[in-house]
Short mmCIF file of C-alpha atoms in Angstrom, two decimals:
data_model
loop_
_atom_site.label_atom_id
_atom_site.label_comp_id
_atom_site.label_asym_id
_atom_site.label_seq_id
_atom_site.Cartn_x
_atom_site.Cartn_y
_atom_site.Cartn_z
CA MET A 330 -26.30 -214.31 68.00
CA THR A 331 -24.39 -216.14 65.25
CA GLN A 332 -21.40 -214.79 63.33
CA ALA A 333 -23.48 -214.40 60.14
CA GLU A 334 -26.08 -212.34 62.01
CA ILE A 335 -23.34 -210.13 63.46
CA GLU A 336 -21.82 -209.53 60.00
CA ALA A 337 -25.23 -208.86 58.51
CA HIS A 338 -25.92 -206.34 61.26
CA GLN A 339 -22.49 -204.59 60.94
CA GLY A 340 -22.43 -204.45 57.14
CA PRO A 341 -19.57 -205.68 54.95
CA SER A 342 -16.76 -207.45 56.74
CA HIS A 343 -13.26 -206.06 57.06
CA GLY A 344 -12.06 -208.53 54.42
CA THR A 345 -14.63 -207.28 51.95
CA GLN A 346 -13.61 -203.65 52.55
CA LYS A 347 -9.94 -204.60 52.16
CA ALA A 348 -10.68 -206.30 48.83
CA ALA A 349 -12.59 -203.23 47.63
CA GLY A 350 -9.62 -201.04 48.58
CA LYS A 351 -7.27 -203.27 46.59
CA ALA A 352 -9.60 -203.09 43.59
CA GLU A 353 -9.52 -199.29 43.76
CA ALA A 354 -5.74 -199.28 44.16
CA HIS A 355 -5.26 -201.40 41.03
CA GLN A 356 -7.70 -199.55 38.83
CA GLN A 357 -7.75 -200.88 35.28
CA HIS A 358 -8.38 -198.54 32.38
CA PRO A 359 -10.04 -199.84 29.25
CA LEU A 360 -7.65 -200.58 26.40
CA LYS A 361 -9.94 -198.72 23.99
CA VAL A 362 -8.79 -195.39 25.48
CA TYR A 363 -5.16 -196.22 24.76
CA PHE A 364 -5.88 -197.31 21.20
CA VAL A 365 -7.93 -194.17 20.50
CA VAL A 366 -5.15 -191.95 21.86
CA TRP A 367 -2.59 -193.91 19.87
CA GLY A 368 -4.67 -193.26 16.74
CA TRP A 369 -4.87 -189.53 17.52
CA LEU A 370 -1.10 -189.42 18.03
CA PHE A 371 -0.65 -191.02 14.62
CA VAL A 372 -3.03 -188.50 12.98
CA LEU A 373 -1.34 -185.54 14.67
CA SER A 374 2.11 -186.80 13.65
CA ALA A 375 0.93 -187.20 10.06
CA ALA A 376 -0.49 -183.65 10.14
CA SER A 377 2.82 -182.37 11.46
CA TYR A 378 4.67 -184.02 8.59
CA MET A 379 2.08 -182.66 6.14
CA VAL A 380 3.01 -179.13 7.21
CA ASP A 381 6.50 -179.75 5.83
CA TYR A 382 5.21 -181.67 2.82
CA ALA A 383 2.82 -178.84 1.88
CA GLY A 384 5.71 -176.36 1.88
CA LEU A 385 4.19 -173.95 4.37
CA GLU A 386 6.61 -171.30 5.58
CA GLY A 387 6.86 -168.55 8.13
CA TYR A 388 4.68 -168.11 11.19
CA LEU A 389 1.95 -170.40 9.86
CA ARG A 390 4.39 -173.32 9.62
CA TRP A 391 5.79 -172.87 13.12
CA THR A 392 2.38 -172.21 14.63
CA LEU A 393 0.99 -175.44 13.19
CA ILE A 394 4.06 -177.46 14.18
CA LEU A 395 3.94 -176.13 17.76
CA LEU A 396 0.18 -176.67 17.95
CA PHE A 397 0.51 -180.31 16.89
CA MET A 398 3.45 -180.77 19.26
CA PHE A 399 1.51 -179.42 22.26
CA LEU A 400 -1.54 -181.52 21.40
CA LYS A 401 0.57 -184.69 21.21
CA ALA A 402 2.35 -183.84 24.46
CA GLY A 403 -0.97 -183.18 26.18
CA LEU A 404 -2.40 -186.52 25.06
CA ILE A 405 0.71 -188.38 26.21
CA VAL A 406 0.74 -186.69 29.62
CA ALA A 407 -3.00 -187.08 30.13
CA VAL A 408 -3.42 -190.72 29.16
CA PHE A 409 -0.10 -192.54 29.09
CA MET A 410 1.18 -190.79 32.21
CA HIS A 411 -2.27 -191.28 33.84
CA MET A 412 -2.63 -187.57 34.68
CA VAL A 413 -6.31 -187.53 33.69
CA TRP A 414 -7.11 -190.05 36.43
CA GLU A 415 -5.09 -188.32 39.17
CA ARG A 416 -6.46 -185.97 41.78
CA LEU A 417 -6.60 -182.32 40.73
CA ALA A 418 -4.09 -181.22 43.38
CA LEU A 419 -1.48 -183.68 42.08
CA ALA A 420 -2.13 -182.60 38.50
CA TYR A 421 -1.58 -178.98 39.51
CA ALA A 422 1.60 -179.91 41.38
CA ILE A 423 3.01 -181.56 38.26
CA LEU A 424 1.73 -179.24 35.53
CA LEU A 425 2.08 -175.77 37.06
CA PRO A 426 5.91 -175.65 37.47
CA PRO A 427 6.59 -176.24 33.73
CA LEU A 428 3.91 -173.65 32.92
CA ALA A 429 5.64 -171.15 35.23
CA VAL A 430 8.96 -171.87 33.50
CA VAL A 431 7.36 -171.14 30.11
CA VAL A 432 5.94 -167.85 31.42
CA PHE A 433 9.36 -166.83 32.75
CA MET A 434 10.99 -167.76 29.43
CA VAL A 435 8.53 -165.50 27.58
CA LEU A 436 9.23 -162.66 30.02
CA MET A 437 12.98 -163.08 29.54
CA ALA A 438 12.57 -163.10 25.75
CA LEU A 439 10.62 -159.85 25.93
CA GLU A 440 13.26 -158.36 28.22
CA SER A 441 16.05 -159.44 25.87
CA ASP A 442 14.35 -157.69 22.96
CA TYR A 443 14.12 -154.48 25.00
CA THR A 444 17.79 -154.76 26.03
CA PHE A 445 18.87 -155.42 22.44
CA LEU A 446 16.90 -152.42 21.15
CA THR A 447 18.30 -150.05 23.80
CA ARG A 448 21.87 -151.18 23.02
CA VAL A 449 21.34 -150.70 19.30
CA MET A 450 19.90 -147.22 19.90
CA PHE A 451 22.73 -146.29 22.29
CA LEU A 452 25.57 -147.61 20.10
CA ASN A 453 24.18 -146.19 16.86
CA SER A 454 23.70 -142.73 18.35
CA GLY A 455 27.45 -142.36 18.88
CA GLY A 456 27.23 -142.15 22.65
#
């Protein structure tokens, strides 16, 4: 049996599998994705500046600014930090700790309001 017959019988050679593994390791993403995200970042930044330019005030202003900020941060993390192409377990390992910190910050803010209100009630009652 010749070497070619042996390789044909066994399937792709070890060198071919190694080359396929290297191709997967150096995965190239199309440049169009980066340009589209860059365009969206420009549009969201312009919208954020338009909130100030339009003279919006109060909760609407801060809600829009925070919304645009989170959208821009999400696009940057997903595409430029390659999180969208990572395995789901790694994405959870990176994204869940900051989310937990935000939840704890909200809980502490609620607790601080309760503490402030009880101190005001206690000190104003003369006791």
